[in-house]
Amino acid sequence: MAESVIGKRIPKVDSREKVTGQAVYAGDMRMPGMYYGKVVRCWEHAHAKVKKLDFSAALKVPGVVKIIGPDDVTKKPYNTTVMKLLVPEIFGEVFGEIADLNIFNRVVKHQGDAICGVIARTEEAAERAAAKIKVTYEPLPVYMTVEASKAEGKKKNGYLFTPLKPGNLAFDLPESFFPGKRYGWNDKDGKTAEQLFSKCDYIIEDTFYVPKQKQCQMENHSYVAHYDERNRLNIWTSTQMPKPVQVLIAELFELPLTRVRLTQTTVGGGFGVRLGMIGEPHACAMAMAVPGHPVRMEFLREEDWVASETRYPGHIWLKMGFKKDGTPVAVDAMYSARKGGYYTHGSGPPFCAAAFLHGMYKWQALGMQTEGYFTNEVPTGAYRGYGNPQITFAAEQMITKMCNELGLDEIEWRKKWHKSIGDETWLKGVTFASDGLNDCLDVAAKEFGWYEKKKKYAKQTGVKRRGIGLAVMQHTSGAFPMLLEHSVCTAKLNEDCTVELIQQISDLGTGGHTVITQMAAETLGFPMEDIHLKSGDSDMCGFDIGAHASRTIYCAGPATIEACESVKKQLLERAAQLLEANVADLEMKDKIISVKGNPQKSISAVKIAKEGVYNYIDAATGKTIGIPGQIQGYSSFFAKHCSPPYGACMSEVEVDIETGEVKVLNLVNGHDIGKAIHPPSVEGQLEGGAQQGLGFVLTEEYAYDSKGRVLNNDFTDYKMLGPSDMPKAKIILVETAPDPIGPMGVKSCGESALMGPIGSVANAVYDAIGIQIKEAPITPEKVLKAIKEQGLRK
Amino acid sequence: MASSRILPEFELLLPQNIKEAVSALGKLKSKASVMAGGTDVVISCTKGFGSPNVISLAEIPGLDYVVYDSKKGLRIGAMATLQQVADNADVKKRYPALQRACAINGTPQTRNMGTVVGNIMRASPSGDCICAVLAIGGKIVLQGPKGKREVNIDDFYLKYRETACKADELAIEIKLPAISAKNAFARMTRTTLDLSKVNVACSLVMSGKTVKEARVAVGAVAPTTIRLKKVEAILKGSQITDEVLQKVVATVPTEIKPIDDVRSTAEYRRDVAGVMVKRIILEALGK
């Protein structure tokens, strides 16, 4: 039998094409008759009315083919997200899902809003023409904070971002689903968290700030769209959610799915920024304006910054109550967030922030409120973690502070009080099926030298102070049962007994294509090279939600396994017929199917596959040779659970108390993966996520001027950590708690990587100087100010 | 709005010698920008701040020199790259402040293209080479239609992004004196690859333990990089004691006028500039 590839450090199936530059991104595509499309955006204002739009000078630029404005495209409003496909319609209505975006706009709600589109023969001509389009604006007041938006919304005849959302409140938890507009639970006597504080010995209350962070994926949004001679709309895009986006495009342009073909190109990083549509409507609208000509449209980096979604920023208020022995009693919380100019993922991240608070500790009662107010900022949407980084930054700092003040060992407290098997996860009514957190804590503490360092850094003098910090987290593997988690796989057995997997798998660089191939090889007992995954073509692939909620391996893997099991079963059934044996008595090894214990009685699977396709008639007998029919396995799989993984991260920092500079020296992240199918990919996820988590907690945030224009729409002034800024990081894959539901025991890892570094670095700074910095990113400016104002506390 | 991918149209002039360059500059004056490595000029174009004419020095031979003479000091030609200067043995030995400013400037890619003279001429208040040269002392050699002149770095920066170089003059060289002064440079950034939020440099001529001469420069805390004259006065004739250093730390904020910007705050710059000056003095003296 082919040697098992599960858990092996084999090269990724797509690594060679990527490192040699052969992988094709949408921006690489060149087609006959191709034009270039450029979206003209509003750069001068964050809030304005378009009074006049004059294309006359631009139309005279040589090479310009057409310029289209708001009146030349569908007026149908849309929402970038695929939420409407993930929940029943009624549920979406209760949650307040709306469609408030237009392809081209007469009212600008944030800097970068699209005004019109130039189609030209070259990008240069498109740029020159774009510069000559005259737009006359009437500036409107900008609302850049929750307070400002709320106050305006409360006024009689105050400005509303959309009449669909009174008071400019984009989202809060609906009363009908969430009594008191809170997510959580009451204690056994029905008492709310608020009511339980009177029973607590120790109460802490604080407000934290979480930043507006950009995904900074390497590939700017790029598309090719082509309305072809068969009246089909073709779109090439690196969206994370190809099938749902195909549906959204079909709906927006009122076409049947047979007339919309979406091809997913190589994805140059996702991290949530491609969770739904971004520039697809504009690319398609331009292509439809010039039928027969493909139109390539690429965002500039500065466009990506103002016209694609970001993390949801805002303030998180938390009040926690405990008994003096540390028993957690009650937590009450509020996440007050800035939505940006449009609804998009209005309900998602705020709800999930509450959900991940819900999933972590065994409180007697918990209630969290969330609200998102429209602001004249770039809309917020999905970014790796989806609310969890935000709540972890706040909640884990509170837990550590409580442990310090009550004199408790924070590792032991977390071991004792985290939710475990049988307890409710982030989602009400869904319980944990496996729990590897204690092991994560133990291996991380050992590798990190937690207790040794704790002792060593207890008393420090001097300018550079070391500190260590811990944070734990739980996340999710797919979003079932709240959201639809459906994946379809067809496994086609070729006549040479190799397998073509036809399945939409969004590999954002995460290793998805590799792992799916490994799972197929393992299920069939075939070598990896005998499996090929065909993905990315909506004409061919069955349904798949796409890459969101760390779901791919957990939710799509079972479809692969089921389809391959079906192929294997069909092979064995034919072998049983040909060998005149029972299926149950057969085994397949190296593509030879034989009766167990009687290897002479055997038949080659290759022969069965071949004869199924080339089912010739034997001229001598007049009968067919072999059993007819090409074998195909098929699965339309719906996830059964969301098996949350846990993680424990420890960080060591050095704080310069004269300058406030924080240097992360060392980071150990233990992750409860269940089973790592492809360990290098899991480690890569956790290492890459650490870089984004450290950026959240230390350096990254949008800066706006007073008029709502972004001051740092490039890498000169939006600072991510670079290679030389990264600490030594040790990722430990904990496999002691394989999940009973996840395929082959897996739990997710894609989004899990950010929370631990965020919470642990914040706590390490707190440990070093004795002061909690409650606003992320924790910049030297904030640290030094805090030391100046409060004095070193340690 | 400009595009970061498509350069706007401009006339590219490729003079073959200094005379041609100066003549072109004489005609175009402020309608032209001079390009050496292009790491700033091209970025300015993509940000919409480009000139209609760019005079490139790329085809003028013989401008990429870094020459040290024990009597005359160091001469750096207009096309000598940051990396070239950072790698130069004499620079490493005698002008560690400049060496450091070059070695950490930008990224490896931009260091291979960007030039020291370009960094000086851009006159950014946060320019790292400016800070180092201002501390070491030096002269900028300008070639105009009527010939060459030299301007002392102390008199070179007039106000924000404005220098003593006239519109028809071309900077062809900078000269640093032969010195025995101990010098050092440091900067503070948000991440390793970044522009300075504060940079500092000092150059100290020592007589035993006593400071005979001191030059201290600090950048990104005023419209131009500035020398801290009060701090220099404190240092001159003093021994570097804790007391003196405390005085220095307290004096620095009185000499600077920082602002809030996307890189930092005025308050923070005031708070740390003194600490950075203290530390650079100690570093220069090998303490």
JSON list of C-alpha atoms in Angstrom, two decimals, chain A residues 277-400:
[
{"chain": "A", "resi": 277, "resn": "MET", "atom": "CA", "xyz": [-17.15, 40.66, -3.50]},
{"chain": "A", "resi": 278, "resn": "ILE", "atom": "CA", "xyz": [-14.88, 43.66, -3.66]},
{"chain": "A", "resi": 279, "resn": "GLY", "atom": "CA", "xyz": [-14.24, 44.85, -7.23]},
{"chain": "A", "resi": 280, "resn": "GLU", "atom": "CA", "xyz": [-16.12, 42.10, -9.05]},
{"chain": "A", "resi": 281, "resn": "PRO", "atom": "CA", "xyz": [-19.25, 44.21, -9.67]},
{"chain": "A", "resi": 282, "resn": "HIS", "atom": "CA", "xyz": [-17.18, 47.02, -11.18]},
{"chain": "A", "resi": 283, "resn": "ALA", "atom": "CA", "xyz": [-15.10, 44.69, -13.36]},
{"chain": "A", "resi": 284, "resn": "CYS", "atom": "CA", "xyz": [-18.23, 42.92, -14.61]},
{"chain": "A", "resi": 285, "resn": "ALA", "atom": "CA", "xyz": [-20.10, 46.18, -15.24]},
{"chain": "A", "resi": 286, "resn": "MET", "atom": "CA", "xyz": [-17.22, 47.45, -17.33]},
{"chain": "A", "resi": 287, "resn": "ALA", "atom": "CA", "xyz": [-16.94, 44.17, -19.26]},
{"chain": "A", "resi": 288, "resn": "MET", "atom": "CA", "xyz": [-20.67, 44.26, -19.98]},
{"chain": "A", "resi": 289, "resn": "ALA", "atom": "CA", "xyz": [-20.25, 47.74, -21.40]},
{"chain": "A", "resi": 290, "resn": "VAL", "atom": "CA", "xyz": [-17.83, 46.41, -24.02]},
{"chain": "A", "resi": 291, "resn": "PRO", "atom": "CA", "xyz": [-19.17, 42.96, -24.97]},
{"chain": "A", "resi": 292, "resn": "GLY", "atom": "CA", "xyz": [-16.62, 40.73, -26.64]},
{"chain": "A", "resi": 293, "resn": "HIS", "atom": "CA", "xyz": [-13.67, 42.43, -25.01]},
{"chain": "A", "resi": 294, "resn": "PRO", "atom": "CA", "xyz": [-12.13, 41.11, -21.83]},
{"chain": "A", "resi": 295, "resn": "VAL", "atom": "CA", "xyz": [-11.47, 43.89, -19.33]},
{"chain": "A", "resi": 296, "resn": "ARG", "atom": "CA", "xyz": [-8.66, 43.64, -16.83]},
{"chain": "A", "resi": 297, "resn": "MET", "atom": "CA", "xyz": [-9.02, 45.73, -13.73]},
{"chain": "A", "resi": 298, "resn": "GLU", "atom": "CA", "xyz": [-6.43, 45.93, -10.99]},
{"chain": "A", "resi": 299, "resn": "PHE", "atom": "CA", "xyz": [-6.59, 47.85, -7.77]},
{"chain": "A", "resi": 300, "resn": "LEU", "atom": "CA", "xyz": [-3.61, 49.97, -6.91]},
{"chain": "A", "resi": 301, "resn": "ARG", "atom": "CA", "xyz": [-2.33, 49.43, -3.38]},
{"chain": "A", "resi": 302, "resn": "GLU", "atom": "CA", "xyz": [-3.70, 52.82, -2.38]},
{"chain": "A", "resi": 303, "resn": "GLU", "atom": "CA", "xyz": [-7.11, 51.80, -3.76]},
{"chain": "A", "resi": 304, "resn": "ASP", "atom": "CA", "xyz": [-7.02, 48.52, -1.92]},
{"chain": "A", "resi": 305, "resn": "TRP", "atom": "CA", "xyz": [-6.54, 50.59, 1.21]},
{"chain": "A", "resi": 306, "resn": "VAL", "atom": "CA", "xyz": [-9.63, 52.74, 0.80]},
{"chain": "A", "resi": 307, "resn": "ALA", "atom": "CA", "xyz": [-11.92, 50.52, -1.23]},
{"chain": "A", "resi": 308, "resn": "SER", "atom": "CA", "xyz": [-11.70, 47.10, 0.36]},
{"chain": "A", "resi": 309, "resn": "GLU", "atom": "CA", "xyz": [-12.75, 46.12, 3.82]},
{"chain": "A", "resi": 310, "resn": "THR", "atom": "CA", "xyz": [-10.78, 46.23, 7.11]},
{"chain": "A", "resi": 311, "resn": "ARG", "atom": "CA", "xyz": [-10.95, 44.90, 10.63]},
{"chain": "A", "resi": 312, "resn": "TYR", "atom": "CA", "xyz": [-13.82, 46.26, 12.76]},
{"chain": "A", "resi": 313, "resn": "PRO", "atom": "CA", "xyz": [-12.34, 48.81, 15.22]},
{"chain": "A", "resi": 314, "resn": "GLY", "atom": "CA", "xyz": [-13.90, 50.13, 18.38]},
{"chain": "A", "resi": 315, "resn": "HIS", "atom": "CA", "xyz": [-14.14, 50.15, 22.13]},
{"chain": "A", "resi": 316, "resn": "ILE", "atom": "CA", "xyz": [-14.75, 47.12, 24.28]},
{"chain": "A", "resi": 317, "resn": "TRP", "atom": "CA", "xyz": [-16.07, 47.63, 27.77]},
{"chain": "A", "resi": 318, "resn": "LEU", "atom": "CA", "xyz": [-15.83, 44.68, 30.13]},
{"chain": "A", "resi": 319, "resn": "LYS", "atom": "CA", "xyz": [-16.96, 44.15, 33.67]},
{"chain": "A", "resi": 320, "resn": "MET", "atom": "CA", "xyz": [-15.99, 40.89, 35.33]},
{"chain": "A", "resi": 321, "resn": "GLY", "atom": "CA", "xyz": [-16.90, 39.58, 38.76]},
{"chain": "A", "resi": 322, "resn": "PHE", "atom": "CA", "xyz": [-15.22, 36.77, 40.71]},
{"chain": "A", "resi": 323, "resn": "LYS", "atom": "CA", "xyz": [-15.21, 35.07, 44.07]},
{"chain": "A", "resi": 324, "resn": "LYS", "atom": "CA", "xyz": [-12.04, 35.68, 46.05]},
{"chain": "A", "resi": 325, "resn": "ASP", "atom": "CA", "xyz": [-10.76, 32.21, 45.18]},
{"chain": "A", "resi": 326, "resn": "GLY", "atom": "CA", "xyz": [-11.00, 33.21, 41.53]},
{"chain": "A", "resi": 327, "resn": "THR", "atom": "CA", "xyz": [-14.30, 31.46, 40.73]},
{"chain": "A", "resi": 328, "resn": "PRO", "atom": "CA", "xyz": [-15.65, 33.34, 37.71]},
{"chain": "A", "resi": 329, "resn": "VAL", "atom": "CA", "xyz": [-19.15, 34.59, 38.40]},
{"chain": "A", "resi": 330, "resn": "ALA", "atom": "CA", "xyz": [-20.31, 37.18, 35.92]},
{"chain": "A", "resi": 331, "resn": "VAL", "atom": "CA", "xyz": [-19.21, 39.11, 32.91]},
{"chain": "A", "resi": 332, "resn": "ASP", "atom": "CA", "xyz": [-21.00, 41.98, 31.29]},
{"chain": "A", "resi": 333, "resn": "ALA", "atom": "CA", "xyz": [-19.61, 43.53, 28.14]},
{"chain": "A", "resi": 334, "resn": "MET", "atom": "CA", "xyz": [-20.19, 45.97, 25.33]},
{"chain": "A", "resi": 335, "resn": "TYR", "atom": "CA", "xyz": [-18.41, 46.21, 21.99]},
{"chain": "A", "resi": 336, "resn": "SER", "atom": "CA", "xyz": [-19.05, 49.56, 20.46]},
{"chain": "A", "resi": 337, "resn": "ALA", "atom": "CA", "xyz": [-17.67, 49.53, 16.95]},
{"chain": "A", "resi": 338, "resn": "ARG", "atom": "CA", "xyz": [-17.18, 51.79, 13.96]},
{"chain": "A", "resi": 339, "resn": "LYS", "atom": "CA", "xyz": [-18.77, 50.29, 10.89]},
{"chain": "A", "resi": 340, "resn": "GLY", "atom": "CA", "xyz": [-17.43, 52.46, 8.11]},
{"chain": "A", "resi": 341, "resn": "GLY", "atom": "CA", "xyz": [-19.54, 53.75, 5.25]},
{"chain": "A", "resi": 342, "resn": "TYR", "atom": "CA", "xyz": [-21.52, 50.65, 4.33]},
{"chain": "A", "resi": 343, "resn": "TYR", "atom": "CA", "xyz": [-23.23, 47.74, 6.03]},
{"chain": "A", "resi": 344, "resn": "THR", "atom": "CA", "xyz": [-21.24, 44.85, 4.44]},
{"chain": "A", "resi": 345, "resn": "HIS", "atom": "CA", "xyz": [-20.32, 42.48, 7.31]},
{"chain": "A", "resi": 346, "resn": "GLY", "atom": "CA", "xyz": [-22.45, 44.51, 9.69]},
{"chain": "A", "resi": 347, "resn": "SER", "atom": "CA", "xyz": [-23.52, 41.73, 11.98]},
{"chain": "A", "resi": 348, "resn": "GLY", "atom": "CA", "xyz": [-20.58, 39.36, 11.75]},
{"chain": "A", "resi": 349, "resn": "PRO", "atom": "CA", "xyz": [-17.54, 40.57, 13.67]},
{"chain": "A", "resi": 350, "resn": "PRO", "atom": "CA", "xyz": [-19.45, 42.24, 16.54]},
{"chain": "A", "resi": 351, "resn": "PHE", "atom": "CA", "xyz": [-21.58, 39.15, 17.09]},
{"chain": "A", "resi": 352, "resn": "CYS", "atom": "CA", "xyz": [-18.50, 36.95, 16.90]},
{"chain": "A", "resi": 353, "resn": "ALA", "atom": "CA", "xyz": [-16.62, 39.06, 19.43]},
{"chain": "A", "resi": 354, "resn": "ALA", "atom": "CA", "xyz": [-19.46, 38.25, 21.82]},
{"chain": "A", "resi": 355, "resn": "ALA", "atom": "CA", "xyz": [-19.47, 34.65, 20.68]},
{"chain": "A", "resi": 356, "resn": "PHE", "atom": "CA", "xyz": [-15.81, 34.08, 21.44]},
{"chain": "A", "resi": 357, "resn": "LEU", "atom": "CA", "xyz": [-16.24, 35.60, 24.87]},
{"chain": "A", "resi": 358, "resn": "HIS", "atom": "CA", "xyz": [-19.12, 33.13, 25.24]},
{"chain": "A", "resi": 359, "resn": "GLY", "atom": "CA", "xyz": [-16.90, 30.19, 24.28]},
{"chain": "A", "resi": 360, "resn": "MET", "atom": "CA", "xyz": [-13.98, 30.69, 26.65]},
{"chain": "A", "resi": 361, "resn": "TYR", "atom": "CA", "xyz": [-14.71, 30.50, 30.39]},
{"chain": "A", "resi": 362, "resn": "LYS", "atom": "CA", "xyz": [-17.22, 28.96, 32.78]},
{"chain": "A", "resi": 363, "resn": "TRP", "atom": "CA", "xyz": [-18.99, 32.05, 34.04]},
{"chain": "A", "resi": 364, "resn": "GLN", "atom": "CA", "xyz": [-22.21, 31.64, 35.99]},
{"chain": "A", "resi": 365, "resn": "ALA", "atom": "CA", "xyz": [-23.72, 34.31, 33.80]},
{"chain": "A", "resi": 366, "resn": "LEU", "atom": "CA", "xyz": [-22.53, 36.24, 30.79]},
{"chain": "A", "resi": 367, "resn": "GLY", "atom": "CA", "xyz": [-24.05, 38.98, 28.71]},
{"chain": "A", "resi": 368, "resn": "MET", "atom": "CA", "xyz": [-22.44, 40.89, 25.92]},
{"chain": "A", "resi": 369, "resn": "GLN", "atom": "CA", "xyz": [-23.91, 43.67, 23.85]},
{"chain": "A", "resi": 370, "resn": "THR", "atom": "CA", "xyz": [-22.55, 44.86, 20.57]},
{"chain": "A", "resi": 371, "resn": "GLU", "atom": "CA", "xyz": [-23.28, 47.81, 18.36]},
{"chain": "A", "resi": 372, "resn": "GLY", "atom": "CA", "xyz": [-21.84, 49.08, 15.11]},
{"chain": "A", "resi": 373, "resn": "TYR", "atom": "CA", "xyz": [-22.37, 52.65, 13.94]},
{"chain": "A", "resi": 374, "resn": "PHE", "atom": "CA", "xyz": [-21.83, 53.91, 10.43]},
{"chain": "A", "resi": 375, "resn": "THR", "atom": "CA", "xyz": [-18.85, 56.23, 10.00]},
{"chain": "A", "resi": 376, "resn": "ASN", "atom": "CA", "xyz": [-17.22, 57.86, 6.98]},
{"chain": "A", "resi": 377, "resn": "GLU", "atom": "CA", "xyz": [-14.45, 55.32, 6.94]},
{"chain": "A", "resi": 378, "resn": "VAL", "atom": "CA", "xyz": [-13.49, 52.44, 4.72]},
{"chain": "A", "resi": 379, "resn": "PRO", "atom": "CA", "xyz": [-16.12, 49.78, 5.42]},
{"chain": "A", "resi": 380, "resn": "THR", "atom": "CA", "xyz": [-15.17, 47.08, 7.87]},
{"chain": "A", "resi": 381, "resn": "GLY", "atom": "CA", "xyz": [-15.51, 43.43, 7.08]},
{"chain": "A", "resi": 382, "resn": "ALA", "atom": "CA", "xyz": [-13.72, 40.19, 7.60]},
{"chain": "A", "resi": 383, "resn": "TYR", "atom": "CA", "xyz": [-10.18, 39.95, 8.81]},
{"chain": "A", "resi": 384, "resn": "ARG", "atom": "CA", "xyz": [-8.71, 36.73, 10.13]},
{"chain": "A", "resi": 385, "resn": "GLY", "atom": "CA", "xyz": [-10.22, 36.06, 13.54]},
{"chain": "A", "resi": 386, "resn": "TYR", "atom": "CA", "xyz": [-13.47, 37.94, 12.85]},
{"chain": "A", "resi": 387, "resn": "GLY", "atom": "CA", "xyz": [-14.05, 39.56, 16.25]},
{"chain": "A", "resi": 388, "resn": "ASN", "atom": "CA", "xyz": [-11.95, 37.14, 18.22]},
{"chain": "A", "resi": 389, "resn": "PRO", "atom": "CA", "xyz": [-8.70, 39.16, 18.17]},
{"chain": "A", "resi": 390, "resn": "GLN", "atom": "CA", "xyz": [-10.65, 42.14, 19.45]},
{"chain": "A", "resi": 391, "resn": "ILE", "atom": "CA", "xyz": [-12.28, 40.40, 22.41]},
{"chain": "A", "resi": 392, "resn": "THR", "atom": "CA", "xyz": [-9.13, 38.43, 23.24]},
{"chain": "A", "resi": 393, "resn": "PHE", "atom": "CA", "xyz": [-7.06, 41.59, 23.50]},
{"chain": "A", "resi": 394, "resn": "ALA", "atom": "CA", "xyz": [-9.46, 42.91, 26.13]},
{"chain": "A", "resi": 395, "resn": "ALA", "atom": "CA", "xyz": [-10.59, 39.79, 27.97]},
{"chain": "A", "resi": 396, "resn": "GLU", "atom": "CA", "xyz": [-7.22, 38.10, 28.39]},
{"chain": "A", "resi": 397, "resn": "GLN", "atom": "CA", "xyz": [-5.73, 41.27, 29.87]},
{"chain": "A", "resi": 398, "resn": "MET", "atom": "CA", "xyz": [-8.59, 41.32, 32.38]},
{"chain": "A", "resi": 399, "resn": "ILE", "atom": "CA", "xyz": [-8.10, 37.68, 33.34]},
{"chain": "A", "resi": 400, "resn": "THR", "atom": "CA", "xyz": [-4.38, 38.15, 33.92]}
]
